[in-house]
Amino acid sequence: MSWSRNGETRSYHHGNLREALMRATLDLIGEKGVAGVTFAETARRAGVSAAAPYRHFRDRDELLAAVASVGFDRLADALTAAWQNGRPSAAVAYERVGRAYLDFARRAPAEYVAMFESGLPADGHEGLQQAGNRAFAVLREAAEVLVSHIPGPVRPPALMVALHTWSLAHGVASLFGRADSARRKLPMGPDELLEAAFLIYLKGLGAPSDS
């Protein structure tokens, strides 16, 4: 299929239209943020007609939700690979998961923005909700293994630990770890900052360093 605009003819393979629109969306987010994403501009960047996006997405929110869902799926894969079923120890693997979170934000800043700054209600987009739950499930599993090594009377709820871990990693990534113009300057690197925060937090929990 081809179309002409201002004398310029472009073409695309119909089967790749959805992916082309999502890639164009990420490019726009990288340049202008979420506010810069419109159906018209996305279509122009993908080299298709203004009506073409409606073949795959109901509206702009559905397009952003699809991009964010892919991001959460990729994050879940990265966290799973870092966790390695808690080897060689839960504490070591847990810190590795935190670093993987930070690395993802640094390597895929546009996806990261789509995931967390689109303002989309997760319960309004089933695929987005499922992808987000899958990513958080990795943190939840890691937290359950970690707290199982803490003595019973002082053992914290695994869900609370998972939420605290997410908050720590997300905070460092959002403020200092992103590879874009939102990155702040600080006297220590984001990796060192996250490692120190995890060390303090895990010691406060009473988690054995060799658990």
Protein backbone atom coordinates (compact mmCIF):
# COMPACT_ATOMS: atom_id res chain seq x y z
CA MET A 1 0.00 0.00 0.00
CA SER A 2 1.26 3.51 -0.76
CA TRP A 3 0.08 7.07 -0.39
CA SER A 4 1.32 10.47 -1.46
CA ARG A 5 1.82 13.62 0.59
CA ASN A 6 3.30 16.77 -0.87
CA GLY A 7 4.51 14.78 -3.84
CA GLU A 8 6.32 12.25 -1.66
CA THR A 9 5.20 8.65 -1.87
CA ARG A 10 5.75 6.33 1.04
CA SER A 11 4.84 2.71 1.50
CA TYR A 12 4.48 0.23 4.31
CA HIS A 13 3.67 -3.40 4.73
CA HIS A 14 0.21 -3.69 6.23
CA GLY A 15 1.32 -6.37 8.68
CA ASN A 16 3.87 -3.98 10.19
CA LEU A 17 1.59 -0.99 10.59
CA ARG A 18 0.92 -1.56 14.29
CA GLU A 19 4.63 -1.89 15.07
CA ALA A 20 5.48 1.13 12.93
CA LEU A 21 2.97 3.27 14.81
CA MET A 22 4.31 2.11 18.16
CA ARG A 23 7.90 2.86 17.12
CA ALA A 24 6.82 6.31 15.95
CA THR A 25 5.13 6.87 19.29
CA LEU A 26 8.33 6.05 21.15
CA ASP A 27 10.26 8.46 18.92
CA LEU A 28 7.77 11.21 19.73
CA ILE A 29 7.93 10.53 23.45
CA GLY A 30 11.70 10.66 23.31
CA GLU A 31 11.58 14.05 21.62
CA LYS A 32 8.52 15.73 23.11
CA GLY A 33 7.27 13.64 26.00
CA VAL A 34 3.84 12.06 26.26
CA ALA A 35 2.13 15.38 25.57
CA GLY A 36 3.70 15.42 22.12
CA VAL A 37 1.99 12.20 21.02
CA THR A 38 -0.97 12.70 18.71
CA PHE A 39 -2.56 10.35 16.21
CA ALA A 40 -1.82 12.76 13.37
CA GLU A 41 1.86 13.18 14.21
CA THR A 42 2.31 9.48 14.90
CA ALA A 43 0.82 8.65 11.51
CA ARG A 44 3.06 11.21 9.82
CA ARG A 45 6.15 9.77 11.50
CA ALA A 46 5.14 6.25 10.46
CA GLY A 47 4.61 7.39 6.89
CA VAL A 48 0.91 6.56 6.69
CA SER A 49 -2.35 8.44 6.29
CA ALA A 50 -3.95 10.20 9.25
CA ALA A 51 -6.72 7.60 9.28
CA ALA A 52 -4.39 4.59 9.34
CA PRO A 53 -3.90 4.39 13.15
CA TYR A 54 -7.60 3.72 13.61
CA ARG A 55 -7.12 0.32 11.98
CA HIS A 56 -5.30 -0.88 15.09
CA PHE A 57 -6.08 1.57 17.89
CA ARG A 58 -9.33 3.10 19.03
CA ASP A 59 -7.67 6.32 20.14
CA ARG A 60 -4.44 7.86 21.40
CA ASP A 61 -4.83 6.31 24.84
CA GLU A 62 -5.10 2.83 23.39
CA LEU A 63 -1.94 3.44 21.38
CA LEU A 64 -0.05 4.64 24.47
CA ALA A 65 -1.38 1.69 26.47
CA ALA A 66 -0.05 -0.72 23.85
CA VAL A 67 3.38 0.91 23.97
CA ALA A 68 3.39 0.86 27.77
CA SER A 69 2.30 -2.79 27.84
CA VAL A 70 5.24 -3.82 25.71
CA GLY A 71 7.49 -1.84 28.04
CA PHE A 72 6.18 -3.65 31.10
CA ASP A 73 6.61 -7.00 29.37
CA ARG A 74 10.21 -6.15 28.57
CA LEU A 75 10.79 -4.97 32.13
CA ALA A 76 9.33 -8.22 33.47
CA ASP A 77 11.71 -10.20 31.26
CA ALA A 78 14.68 -8.12 32.46
CA LEU A 79 13.75 -8.55 36.13
CA THR A 80 13.21 -12.28 35.71
CA ALA A 81 16.61 -12.67 34.06
CA ALA A 82 18.23 -10.70 36.89
CA TRP A 83 16.48 -12.67 39.64
CA GLN A 84 17.76 -16.03 38.37
CA ASN A 85 15.53 -17.86 40.83
CA GLY A 86 17.37 -16.27 43.74
CA ARG A 87 20.85 -17.56 42.87
CA PRO A 88 23.44 -17.51 44.33
CA SER A 89 21.56 -16.04 47.31
CA ALA A 90 18.28 -14.19 47.72
CA ALA A 91 20.01 -11.02 48.96
CA VAL A 92 22.48 -10.89 46.06
CA ALA A 93 19.79 -11.67 43.50
CA TYR A 94 17.46 -9.10 45.06
CA GLU A 95 19.99 -6.31 44.63
CA ARG A 96 20.57 -7.52 41.07
CA VAL A 97 16.85 -7.08 40.37
CA GLY A 98 17.08 -3.49 41.55
CA ARG A 99 19.99 -2.80 39.23
CA ALA A 100 18.07 -4.39 36.34
CA TYR A 101 15.20 -1.99 36.99
CA LEU A 102 17.59 0.94 36.87
CA ASP A 103 19.27 -0.38 33.73
CA PHE A 104 15.92 -0.69 31.98
CA ALA A 105 15.01 2.93 32.72
CA ARG A 106 18.41 4.01 31.41
CA ARG A 107 18.29 1.89 28.23
CA ALA A 108 14.64 2.56 27.33
CA PRO A 109 13.75 6.05 28.61
CA ALA A 110 10.89 6.55 26.15
CA GLU A 111 9.28 3.25 27.11
CA TYR A 112 9.80 4.11 30.77
CA VAL A 113 7.97 7.40 30.29
CA ALA A 114 5.13 5.66 28.43
CA MET A 115 4.81 3.15 31.28
CA PHE A 116 4.73 5.62 34.15
CA GLU A 117 3.88 9.08 32.84
CA SER A 118 1.03 8.47 30.39
CA GLY A 119 -1.63 8.96 33.06
CA LEU A 120 -3.59 5.95 31.84
CA PRO A 121 -5.78 4.06 34.33
CA ALA A 122 -4.49 0.49 34.32
CA ASP A 123 -7.95 -0.91 35.01
CA GLY A 124 -9.16 0.74 31.83
CA HIS A 125 -6.69 -1.20 29.66
CA GLU A 126 -6.63 -4.92 30.36
CA GLY A 127 -3.40 -5.63 28.49
CA LEU A 128 -1.60 -2.83 30.32
CA GLN A 129 -2.85 -4.08 33.67
CA GLN A 130 -1.73 -7.64 32.95
CA ALA A 131 1.72 -6.54 31.80
CA GLY A 132 2.19 -4.32 34.85
CA ASN A 133 1.08 -7.13 37.15
CA ARG A 134 3.55 -9.50 35.51
CA ALA A 135 6.45 -7.13 36.14
CA PHE A 136 5.44 -6.56 39.76
CA ALA A 137 5.00 -10.31 40.27
CA VAL A 138 8.76 -10.74 39.81
CA LEU A 139 9.40 -8.29 42.65
CA ARG A 140 6.75 -10.01 44.76
CA GLU A 141 8.33 -13.44 44.24
CA ALA A 142 11.78 -12.11 45.07
CA ALA A 143 10.45 -10.43 48.22
CA GLU A 144 8.75 -13.63 49.36
CA VAL A 145 12.00 -15.58 49.05
CA LEU A 146 13.98 -12.84 50.74
CA VAL A 147 11.71 -12.45 53.78
CA SER A 148 11.56 -16.21 54.24
CA HIS A 149 15.14 -15.94 55.55
CA ILE A 150 14.20 -13.35 58.18
CA PRO A 151 13.34 -14.70 61.66
CA GLY A 152 9.61 -15.23 62.13
CA PRO A 153 8.79 -12.69 64.90
CA VAL A 154 10.22 -9.76 62.91
CA ARG A 155 9.43 -10.99 59.42
CA PRO A 156 7.76 -8.22 57.38
CA PRO A 157 4.98 -8.86 54.86
CA ALA A 158 6.42 -9.76 51.46
CA LEU A 159 4.00 -7.41 49.70
CA MET A 160 5.21 -4.46 51.75
CA VAL A 161 8.85 -5.31 50.98
CA ALA A 162 8.06 -5.62 47.26
CA LEU A 163 6.33 -2.23 47.27
CA HIS A 164 9.22 -0.62 49.14
CA THR A 165 11.69 -2.13 46.69
CA TRP A 166 9.71 -0.87 43.74
CA SER A 167 9.55 2.60 45.29
CA LEU A 168 13.30 2.68 45.89
CA ALA A 169 14.25 1.51 42.41
CA HIS A 170 11.63 3.65 40.70
CA GLY A 171 12.61 6.74 42.64
CA VAL A 172 16.29 6.46 41.82
CA ALA A 173 15.55 5.60 38.18
CA SER A 174 13.11 8.48 37.73
CA LEU A 175 15.24 11.10 39.42
CA PHE A 176 18.78 10.10 38.55
CA GLY A 177 18.99 7.06 36.31
CA ARG A 178 17.21 7.98 33.12
CA ALA A 179 19.29 8.52 30.01
CA ASP A 180 17.42 11.66 28.99
CA SER A 181 17.08 15.32 29.91
CA ALA A 182 15.25 14.44 33.15
CA ARG A 183 18.45 13.02 34.66
CA ARG A 184 19.72 14.99 37.65
CA LYS A 185 23.31 15.57 38.66
CA LEU A 186 24.45 14.23 42.00
CA PRO A 187 27.76 13.53 43.72
CA MET A 188 27.36 9.77 43.35
CA GLY A 189 26.15 7.60 40.51
CA PRO A 190 22.61 6.19 40.47
CA ASP A 191 23.96 2.65 40.69
CA GLU A 192 25.88 3.46 43.86
CA LEU A 193 22.90 5.33 45.27
CA LEU A 194 20.58 2.39 44.68
CA GLU A 195 23.09 -0.09 46.09
CA ALA A 196 23.49 1.98 49.27
CA ALA A 197 19.72 2.34 49.64
CA PHE A 198 19.22 -1.41 49.25
CA LEU A 199 21.99 -2.14 51.76
CA ILE A 200 20.45 0.14 54.37
CA TYR A 201 16.94 -1.18 53.71
CA LEU A 202 17.86 -4.86 53.80
CA LYS A 203 19.94 -4.41 56.96
CA GLY A 204 17.01 -2.63 58.54
CA LEU A 205 14.81 -5.60 57.73
CA GLY A 206 17.32 -7.95 59.26
CA ALA A 207 17.79 -9.89 56.02
CA PRO A 208 20.99 -11.99 56.09
CA SER A 209 23.46 -10.81 53.45
CA ASP A 210 24.12 -14.41 52.47
CA SER A 211 20.47 -15.51 52.49
